[in-house]
Coordinates of C-alpha atoms in Angstrom, one line a residue:
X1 CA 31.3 -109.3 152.5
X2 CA 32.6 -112.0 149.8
X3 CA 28.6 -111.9 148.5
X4 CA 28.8 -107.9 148.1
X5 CA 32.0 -108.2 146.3
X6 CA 30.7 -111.0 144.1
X7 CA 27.9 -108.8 143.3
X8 CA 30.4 -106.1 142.7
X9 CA 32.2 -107.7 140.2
X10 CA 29.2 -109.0 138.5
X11 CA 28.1 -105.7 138.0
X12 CA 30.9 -104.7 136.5
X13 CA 31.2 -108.0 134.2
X14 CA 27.5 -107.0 133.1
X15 CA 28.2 -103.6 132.3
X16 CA 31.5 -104.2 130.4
X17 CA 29.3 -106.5 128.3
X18 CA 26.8 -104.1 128.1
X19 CA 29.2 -101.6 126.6
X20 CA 30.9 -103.9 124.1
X21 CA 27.7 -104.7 122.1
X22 CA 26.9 -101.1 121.7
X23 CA 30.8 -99.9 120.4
X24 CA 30.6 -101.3 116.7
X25 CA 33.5 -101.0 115.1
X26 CA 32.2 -98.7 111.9
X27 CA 33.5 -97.9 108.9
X28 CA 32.8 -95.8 105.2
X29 CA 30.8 -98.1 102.8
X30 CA 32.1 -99.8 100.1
X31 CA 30.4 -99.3 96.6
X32 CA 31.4 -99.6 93.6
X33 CA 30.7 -97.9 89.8
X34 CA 29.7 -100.6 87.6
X35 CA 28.7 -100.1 83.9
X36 CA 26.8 -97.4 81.8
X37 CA 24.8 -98.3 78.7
X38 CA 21.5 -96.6 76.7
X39 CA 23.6 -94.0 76.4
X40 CA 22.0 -91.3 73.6
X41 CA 21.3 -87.8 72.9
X42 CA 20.2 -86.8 76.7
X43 CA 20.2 -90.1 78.4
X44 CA 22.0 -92.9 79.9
X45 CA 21.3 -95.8 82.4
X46 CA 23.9 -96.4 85.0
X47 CA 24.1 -99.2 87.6
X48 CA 26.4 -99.7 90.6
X49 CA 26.2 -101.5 93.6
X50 CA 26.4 -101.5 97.3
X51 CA 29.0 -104.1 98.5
X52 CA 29.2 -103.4 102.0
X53 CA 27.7 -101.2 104.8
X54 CA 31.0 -100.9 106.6
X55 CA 29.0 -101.9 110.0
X56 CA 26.3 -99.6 109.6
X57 CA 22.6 -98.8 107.9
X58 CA 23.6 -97.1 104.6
X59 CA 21.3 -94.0 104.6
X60 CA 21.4 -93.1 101.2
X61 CA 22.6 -94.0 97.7
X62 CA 23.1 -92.5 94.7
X63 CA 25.0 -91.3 91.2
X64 CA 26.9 -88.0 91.5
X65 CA 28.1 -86.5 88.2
X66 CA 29.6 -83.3 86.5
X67 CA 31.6 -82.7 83.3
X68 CA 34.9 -82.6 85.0
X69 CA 36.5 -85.1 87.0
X70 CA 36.4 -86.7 90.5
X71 CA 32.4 -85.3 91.0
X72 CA 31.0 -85.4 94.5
X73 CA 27.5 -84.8 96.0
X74 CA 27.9 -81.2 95.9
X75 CA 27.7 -81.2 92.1
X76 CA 24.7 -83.1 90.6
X77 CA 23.4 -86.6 92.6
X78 CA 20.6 -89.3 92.2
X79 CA 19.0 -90.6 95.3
X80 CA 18.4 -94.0 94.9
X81 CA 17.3 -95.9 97.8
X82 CA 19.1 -97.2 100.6
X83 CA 21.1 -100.2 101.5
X84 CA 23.3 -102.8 100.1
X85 CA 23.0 -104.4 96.9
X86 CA 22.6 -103.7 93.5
X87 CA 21.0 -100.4 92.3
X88 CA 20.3 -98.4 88.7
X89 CA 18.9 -95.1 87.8
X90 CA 18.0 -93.3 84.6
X91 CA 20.1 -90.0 84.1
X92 CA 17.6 -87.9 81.5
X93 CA 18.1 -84.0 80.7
X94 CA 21.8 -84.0 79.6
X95 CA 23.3 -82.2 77.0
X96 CA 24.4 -83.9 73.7
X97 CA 27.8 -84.4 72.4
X98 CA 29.0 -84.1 76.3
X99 CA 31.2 -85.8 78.0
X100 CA 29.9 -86.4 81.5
X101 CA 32.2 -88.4 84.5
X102 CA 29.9 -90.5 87.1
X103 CA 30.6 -91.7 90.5
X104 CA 28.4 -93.9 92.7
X105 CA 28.2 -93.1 96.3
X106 CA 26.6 -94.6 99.5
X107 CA 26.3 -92.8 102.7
X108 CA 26.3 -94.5 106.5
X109 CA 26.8 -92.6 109.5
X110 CA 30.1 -92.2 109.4
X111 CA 30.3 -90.2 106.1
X112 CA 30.1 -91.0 102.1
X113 CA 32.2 -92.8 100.4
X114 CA 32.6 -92.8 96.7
X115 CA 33.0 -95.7 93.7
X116 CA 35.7 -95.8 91.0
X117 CA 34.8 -92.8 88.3
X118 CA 33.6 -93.9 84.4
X119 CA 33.0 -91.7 82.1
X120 CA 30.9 -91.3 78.7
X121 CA 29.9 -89.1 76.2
X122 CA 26.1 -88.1 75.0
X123 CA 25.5 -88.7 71.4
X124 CA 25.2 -85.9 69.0
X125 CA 22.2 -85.2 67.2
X126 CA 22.2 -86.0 63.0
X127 CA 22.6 -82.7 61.4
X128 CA 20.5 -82.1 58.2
X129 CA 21.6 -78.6 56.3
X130 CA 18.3 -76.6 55.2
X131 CA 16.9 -77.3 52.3
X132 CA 16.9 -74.0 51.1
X133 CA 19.6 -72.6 52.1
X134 CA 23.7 -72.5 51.0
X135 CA 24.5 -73.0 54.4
X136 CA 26.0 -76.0 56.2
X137 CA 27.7 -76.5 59.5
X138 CA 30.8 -77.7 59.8
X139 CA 33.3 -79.3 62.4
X140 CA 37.3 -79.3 63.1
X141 CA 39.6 -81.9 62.3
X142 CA 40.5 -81.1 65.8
X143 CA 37.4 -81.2 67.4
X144 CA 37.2 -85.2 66.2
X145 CA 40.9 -85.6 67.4
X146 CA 41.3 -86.6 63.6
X147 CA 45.5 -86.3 62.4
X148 CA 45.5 -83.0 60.8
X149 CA 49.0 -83.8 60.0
X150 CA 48.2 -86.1 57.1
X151 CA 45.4 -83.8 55.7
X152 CA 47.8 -82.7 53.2
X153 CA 48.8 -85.9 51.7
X154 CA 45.3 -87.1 51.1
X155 CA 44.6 -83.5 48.7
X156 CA 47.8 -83.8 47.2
X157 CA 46.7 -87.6 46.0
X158 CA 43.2 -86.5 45.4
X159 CA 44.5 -83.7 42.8
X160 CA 47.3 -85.6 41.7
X161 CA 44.2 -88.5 40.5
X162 CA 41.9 -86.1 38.9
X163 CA 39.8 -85.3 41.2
X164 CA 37.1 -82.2 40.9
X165 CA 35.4 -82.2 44.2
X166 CA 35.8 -84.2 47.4
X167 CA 33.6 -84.1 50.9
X168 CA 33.8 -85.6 54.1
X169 CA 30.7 -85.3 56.8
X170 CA 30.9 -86.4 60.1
X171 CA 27.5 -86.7 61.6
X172 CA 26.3 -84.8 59.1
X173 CA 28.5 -81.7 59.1
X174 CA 30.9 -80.9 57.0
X175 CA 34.8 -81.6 58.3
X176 CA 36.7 -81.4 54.6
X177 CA 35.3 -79.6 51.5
X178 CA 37.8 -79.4 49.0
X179 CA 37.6 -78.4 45.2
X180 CA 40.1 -79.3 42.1
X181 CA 41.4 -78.8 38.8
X182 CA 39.6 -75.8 38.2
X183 CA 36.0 -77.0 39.6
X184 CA 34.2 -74.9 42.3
X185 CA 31.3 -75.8 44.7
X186 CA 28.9 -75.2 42.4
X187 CA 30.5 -76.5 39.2
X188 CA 28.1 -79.7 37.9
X189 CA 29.0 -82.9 37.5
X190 CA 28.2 -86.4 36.6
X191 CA 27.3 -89.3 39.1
X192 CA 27.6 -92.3 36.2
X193 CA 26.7 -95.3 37.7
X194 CA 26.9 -94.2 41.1
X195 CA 23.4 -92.7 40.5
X196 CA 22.2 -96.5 39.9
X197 CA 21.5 -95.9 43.7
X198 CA 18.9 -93.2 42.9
X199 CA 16.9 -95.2 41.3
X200 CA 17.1 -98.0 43.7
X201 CA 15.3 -95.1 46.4
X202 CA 12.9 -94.2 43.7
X203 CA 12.1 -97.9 43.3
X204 CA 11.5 -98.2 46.9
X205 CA 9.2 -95.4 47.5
X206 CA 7.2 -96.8 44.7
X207 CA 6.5 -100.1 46.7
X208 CA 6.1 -98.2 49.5
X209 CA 3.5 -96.3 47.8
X210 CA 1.6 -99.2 46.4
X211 CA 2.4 -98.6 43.4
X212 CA 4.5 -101.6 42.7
X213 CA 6.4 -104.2 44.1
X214 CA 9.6 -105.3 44.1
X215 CA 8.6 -108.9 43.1
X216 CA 6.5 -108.2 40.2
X217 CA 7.7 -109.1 36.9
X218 CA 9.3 -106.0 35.2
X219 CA 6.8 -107.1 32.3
X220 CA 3.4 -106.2 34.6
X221 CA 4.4 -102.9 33.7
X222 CA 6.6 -102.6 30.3
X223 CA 4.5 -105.0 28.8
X224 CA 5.6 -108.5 26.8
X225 CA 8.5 -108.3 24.6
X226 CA 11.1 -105.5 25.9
X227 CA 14.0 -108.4 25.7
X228 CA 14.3 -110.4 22.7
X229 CA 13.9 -113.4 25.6
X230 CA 11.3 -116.2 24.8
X231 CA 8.4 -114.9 26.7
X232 CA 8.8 -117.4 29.5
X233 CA 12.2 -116.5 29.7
X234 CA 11.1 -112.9 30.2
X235 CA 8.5 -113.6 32.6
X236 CA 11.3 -114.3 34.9
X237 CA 12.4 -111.6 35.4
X238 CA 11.3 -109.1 38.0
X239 CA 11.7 -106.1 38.9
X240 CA 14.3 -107.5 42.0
X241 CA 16.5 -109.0 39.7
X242 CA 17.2 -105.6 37.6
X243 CA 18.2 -104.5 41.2
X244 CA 20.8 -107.2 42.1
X245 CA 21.7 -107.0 38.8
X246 CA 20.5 -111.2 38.1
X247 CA 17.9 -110.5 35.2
X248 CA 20.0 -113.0 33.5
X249 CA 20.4 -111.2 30.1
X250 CA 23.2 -110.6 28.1
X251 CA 26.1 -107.9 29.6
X252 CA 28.4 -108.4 26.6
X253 CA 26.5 -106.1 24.5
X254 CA 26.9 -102.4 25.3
X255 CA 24.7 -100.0 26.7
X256 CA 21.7 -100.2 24.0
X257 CA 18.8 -101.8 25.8
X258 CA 16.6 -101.7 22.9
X259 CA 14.3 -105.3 23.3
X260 CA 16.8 -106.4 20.3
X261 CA 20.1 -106.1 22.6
X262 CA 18.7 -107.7 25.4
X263 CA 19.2 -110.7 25.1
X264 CA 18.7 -114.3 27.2
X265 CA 21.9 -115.5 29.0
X266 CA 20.6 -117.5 31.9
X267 CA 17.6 -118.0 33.9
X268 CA 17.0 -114.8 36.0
X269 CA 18.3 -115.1 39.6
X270 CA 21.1 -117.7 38.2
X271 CA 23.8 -115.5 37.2
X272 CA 25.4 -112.1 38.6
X273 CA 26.1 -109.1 35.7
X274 CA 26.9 -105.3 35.6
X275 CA 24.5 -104.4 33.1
X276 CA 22.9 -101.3 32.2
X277 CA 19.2 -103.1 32.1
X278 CA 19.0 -101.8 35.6
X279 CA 17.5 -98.4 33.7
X280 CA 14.1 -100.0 32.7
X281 CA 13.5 -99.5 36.6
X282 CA 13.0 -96.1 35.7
X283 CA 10.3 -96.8 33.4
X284 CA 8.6 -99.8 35.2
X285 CA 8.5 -96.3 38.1
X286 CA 7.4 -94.1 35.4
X287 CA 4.4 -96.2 34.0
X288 CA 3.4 -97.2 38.1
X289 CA 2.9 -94.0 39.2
X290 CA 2.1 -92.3 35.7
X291 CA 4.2 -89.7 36.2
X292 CA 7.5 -89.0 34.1
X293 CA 10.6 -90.2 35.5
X294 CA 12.0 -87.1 36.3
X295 CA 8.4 -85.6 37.7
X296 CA 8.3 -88.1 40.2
X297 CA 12.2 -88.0 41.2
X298 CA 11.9 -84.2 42.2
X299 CA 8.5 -84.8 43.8
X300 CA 9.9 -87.9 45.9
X301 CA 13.2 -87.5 46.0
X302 CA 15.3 -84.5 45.2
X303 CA 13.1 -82.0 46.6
X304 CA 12.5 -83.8 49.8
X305 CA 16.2 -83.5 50.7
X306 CA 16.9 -80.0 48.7
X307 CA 19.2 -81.6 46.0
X308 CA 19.9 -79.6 43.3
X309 CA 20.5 -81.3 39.4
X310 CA 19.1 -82.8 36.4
X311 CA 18.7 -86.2 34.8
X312 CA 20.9 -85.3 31.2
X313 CA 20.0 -88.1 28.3
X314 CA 22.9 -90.3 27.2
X315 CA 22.1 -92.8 24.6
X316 CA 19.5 -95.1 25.7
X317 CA 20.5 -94.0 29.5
X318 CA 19.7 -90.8 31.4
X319 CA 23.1 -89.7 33.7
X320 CA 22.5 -87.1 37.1
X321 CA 24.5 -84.4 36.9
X322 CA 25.1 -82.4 40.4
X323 CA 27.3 -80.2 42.6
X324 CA 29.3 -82.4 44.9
X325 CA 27.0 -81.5 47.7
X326 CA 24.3 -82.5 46.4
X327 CA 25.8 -86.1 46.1
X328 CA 26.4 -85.3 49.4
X329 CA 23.1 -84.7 50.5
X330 CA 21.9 -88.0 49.6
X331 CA 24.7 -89.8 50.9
X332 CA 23.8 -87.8 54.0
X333 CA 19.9 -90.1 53.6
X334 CA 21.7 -93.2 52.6
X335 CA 23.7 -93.0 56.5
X336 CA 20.5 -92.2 57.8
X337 CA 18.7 -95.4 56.4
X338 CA 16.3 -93.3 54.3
X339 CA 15.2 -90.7 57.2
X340 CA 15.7 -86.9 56.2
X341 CA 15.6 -84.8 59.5
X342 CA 12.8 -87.1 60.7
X343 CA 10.9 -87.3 57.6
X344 CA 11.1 -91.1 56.4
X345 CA 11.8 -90.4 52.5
X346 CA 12.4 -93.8 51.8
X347 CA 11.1 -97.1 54.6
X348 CA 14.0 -98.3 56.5
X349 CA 13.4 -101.9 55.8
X350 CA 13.6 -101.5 52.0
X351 CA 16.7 -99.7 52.5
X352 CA 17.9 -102.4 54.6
X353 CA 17.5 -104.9 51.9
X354 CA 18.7 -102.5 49.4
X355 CA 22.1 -102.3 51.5
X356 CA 22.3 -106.1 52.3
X357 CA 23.6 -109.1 50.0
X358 CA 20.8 -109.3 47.5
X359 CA 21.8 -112.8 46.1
X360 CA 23.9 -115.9 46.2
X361 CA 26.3 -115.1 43.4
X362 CA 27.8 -111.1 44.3
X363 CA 27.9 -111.1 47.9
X364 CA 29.3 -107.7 47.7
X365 CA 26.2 -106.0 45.9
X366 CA 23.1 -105.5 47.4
X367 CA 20.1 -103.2 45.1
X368 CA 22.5 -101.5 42.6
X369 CA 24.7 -100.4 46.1
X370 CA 28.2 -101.8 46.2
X371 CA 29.2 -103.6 50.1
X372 CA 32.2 -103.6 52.0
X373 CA 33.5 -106.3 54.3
X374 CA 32.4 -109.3 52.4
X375 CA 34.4 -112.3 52.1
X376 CA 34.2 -112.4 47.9
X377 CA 33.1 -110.3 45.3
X378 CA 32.2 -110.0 41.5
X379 CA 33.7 -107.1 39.5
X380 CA 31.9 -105.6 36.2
X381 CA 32.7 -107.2 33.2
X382 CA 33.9 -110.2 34.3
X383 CA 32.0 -113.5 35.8
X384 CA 35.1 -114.4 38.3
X385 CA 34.9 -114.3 41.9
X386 CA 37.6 -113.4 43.9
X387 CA 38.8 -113.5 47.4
X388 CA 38.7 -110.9 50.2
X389 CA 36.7 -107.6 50.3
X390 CA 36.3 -105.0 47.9
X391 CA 38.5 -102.2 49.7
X392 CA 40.8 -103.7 52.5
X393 CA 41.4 -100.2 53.7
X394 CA 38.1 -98.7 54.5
X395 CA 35.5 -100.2 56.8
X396 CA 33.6 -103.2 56.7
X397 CA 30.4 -101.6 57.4
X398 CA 30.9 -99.4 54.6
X399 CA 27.7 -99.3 51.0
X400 CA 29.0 -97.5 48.3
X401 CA 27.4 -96.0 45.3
X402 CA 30.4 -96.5 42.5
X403 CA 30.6 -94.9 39.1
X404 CA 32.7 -95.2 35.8
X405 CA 35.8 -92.9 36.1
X406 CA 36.0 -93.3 40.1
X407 CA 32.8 -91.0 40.7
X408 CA 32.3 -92.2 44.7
X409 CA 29.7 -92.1 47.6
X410 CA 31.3 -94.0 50.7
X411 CA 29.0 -94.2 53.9
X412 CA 29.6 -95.6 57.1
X413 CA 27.3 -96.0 59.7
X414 CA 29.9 -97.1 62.8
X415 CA 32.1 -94.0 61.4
X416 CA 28.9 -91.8 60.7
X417 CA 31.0 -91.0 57.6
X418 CA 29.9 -89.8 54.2
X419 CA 32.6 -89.1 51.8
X420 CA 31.7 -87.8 48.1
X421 CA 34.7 -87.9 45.4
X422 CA 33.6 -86.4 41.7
X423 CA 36.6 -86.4 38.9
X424 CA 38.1 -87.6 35.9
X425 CA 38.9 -91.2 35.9
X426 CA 41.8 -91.5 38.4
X427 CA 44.3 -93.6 36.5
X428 CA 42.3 -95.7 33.4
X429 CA 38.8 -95.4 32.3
X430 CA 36.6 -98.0 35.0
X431 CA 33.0 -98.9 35.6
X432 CA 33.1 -98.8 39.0
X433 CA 35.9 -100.2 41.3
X434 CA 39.7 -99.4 40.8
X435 CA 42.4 -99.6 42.3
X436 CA 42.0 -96.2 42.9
X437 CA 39.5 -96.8 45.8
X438 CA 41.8 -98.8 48.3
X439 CA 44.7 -96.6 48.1
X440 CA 42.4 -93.7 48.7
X441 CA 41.0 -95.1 51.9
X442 CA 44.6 -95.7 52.6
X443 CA 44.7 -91.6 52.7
X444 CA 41.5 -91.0 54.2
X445 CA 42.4 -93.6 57.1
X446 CA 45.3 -92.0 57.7
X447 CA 43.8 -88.8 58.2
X448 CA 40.1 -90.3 60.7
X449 CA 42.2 -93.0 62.4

């Protein structure tokens, strides 16, 4: 009797035992949403990770996403595998300029749980407006969550300081178009020095061409004796230095740059001046493609990017004279590095260098464009160097093209910002900077920040 209860009672033990290692004690997963990057037009990677399988296989795992909030399974899902761990997956087809939330999830066989939510938003495409067309899209101040409530106090200073035409694009489109003193959207007017940076572009499709190079000395093509310069003293010069402005020659002496006025300073490369030299570029152009400078400028340039305007003789210097859009237009290549709705007008590593410290002396100037966020710059007309950046206010990223009497182009490529002002000198006849500048971005910060 004792044996069959022993028996019994080992049965029972064996059984209980039996029954324990099959009850598991299961929960939901744990997962978590990690980081999104690559993010563009249509695309975006994400990565999360399995942590745990709350006592059970994980059966599937995933990204679910939608445009609104807390998205589930039921709205649009990746299937990535199964298990614990770290996972990724490439989200393609999306629309741009969307804001998308994202959830990972993992599935065992209890149910699916879900990671913390991120969100992001698809880039929007570069808009171009048609070349031949009057058209051009535009956005909301709203739409950009910019402070319409300060709007006002930016025009009022921009008419209060002369102004004749003033644009701001966002990615292109148009967000503020505003006209002055009596001047309309298609009233010309002239860029000054601010179409130094014109030339620069026509320079570097030239090299890009093969028809010249940046290094050659500017006397390959305008032949000995165009400065009064001893002709080894000329010799040094190429066609780079009449870009950083470093040709060494003589800035005290006006605007004539008749081989009489030009004069030796200083060994080219070894002194930083504003000097209106920069202009035989547009004949060292002329003579390598053996076309007229304005011929080739419509062929390469204006054209390309449907500027309107004309190159108007001015002593020994030829000004642009434009609408405001059309300025805008090529400040709408300069932000694009060149590129004009996928055609590359001018090579994006000439425009790199054009838009980078060109030498030792100016850090703020690059190939006849003016740079923000340096730590000390060189003003026209003077061989001091002072402390600091050139406009505190705007951003640090920021080239500018920069003529006399405050004519502006300001891009910037983290803001995707290109802002045209065209005027009367602000305050005092300049030939480039002002104070004018700083207090402006003051505004125009107030109004995009």
């Amino acid at each position: 009797m004792k044996r069959i209860i022993f028996l019994f009672t080992l049965c029972l033990l064996v059984h209980s035992c039996s029954n324990s290692e099959e009850i598991v004690n299961t929960e939901l997963p744990i997962v978590t949403t990690d980081e999104i990057t690559n993010i563009s037009f249509t695309t975006a990677t994400i990565k999360g990770n399995v942590a745990q399988n709350g006592g059970s296989t994980i059966t599937s795992r995933g990204f679910c996403w939608n445009t609104s909030s807390n998205p589930t399974i039921s709205n649009f899902k990746t299937s990535d595998g199964n298990g614990i761990g770290v996972f990724t997956t490439n989200l393609t087809g999306l629309a741009e300029n969307t804001t998308y939330y994202i959830r990972a999830y993992s599935t065992n066989n209890i149910g699916t749980a879900y990671g913390n939510e991120l969100s992001f938003t698809t880039d929007e495409n570069m808009y171009f407006p048609p070349n031949d067309a009057t058209t051009w899209e535009t956005k909301t101040i709203a739409s950009l969550g910019w402070n319409q409530n300060n709007v006002q106090d930016l025009l009022n200073y921009l008419e209060t300081k002369n102004s004749k035409g003033f644009i701001i694009l966002q990615n292109g489109k148009i967000v503020m178009e505003y006209y002055f003193n009596g001047h309309t959207s298609t009233s010309p007017w002239y860029w000054a020095s601010a179409g130094k940076t014109l030339t620069t572009t026509l320079t570097g499709i030239a090299e890009q061409e093969g028809l010249l190079s940046r290094t050659d000395k500017v006397s390959d093509y305008l032949g000995t004796g165009w400065t009064s310069a001893s002709l080894t003293k000329e010799n040094l010069i190429t066609c780079e230095n009449l870009l950083s402005m470093s040709s060494g020659l003589d800035d005290s002496l006006g605007d004539d740059v008749s081989p009489a006025n030009l004069q030796y300073v200083a060994d080219a490369g070894t002194r930083w001046a504003y000097h209106n030299v920069y202009v035989k570029l547009q004949d060292v152009v002329a003579a390598a493609s053996g076309q007229t400078w304005d011929t080739y400028f419509n062929t390469k340039l204006k054209t390309p990017i449907g500027m309107t305007g004309t190159w108007i003789p001015n002593g020994d210097l030829s000004v642009y004279w434009s609408t405001t859009r059309s300025m805008a237009r090529f400040g709408l290549l300069a932000l694009n590095k060149g590129n004009w709705n996928g055609t590359q007008i001018l090579n994006t590593n000439f425009f790199d260098d054009a838009t980078t410290t060109s030498q030792t002396i100016n850090l703020a100037y690059g190939y006849l464009w003016w740079l923000n966020g340096k730590s000390s710059y060189h003003l026209p007309q003077t061989q001091l160097q002072f402390s600091g950046e050139l406009i505190p206010n705007g951003p640090d990223d920021m080239y500018m093209a920069l003529g006399k009497n405050d004519q502006k182009i300001y891009v910037s490529p983290s803001k995707k910002l290109v802002i045209i002002r065209m005027g009367d000198s602000a305050d005092g006849s300049n030939f480039a900077l002002s104070d004018f500048d700083n207090v402006l971005w003051e505004k125009i910060s107030a109004v995009i920040n």
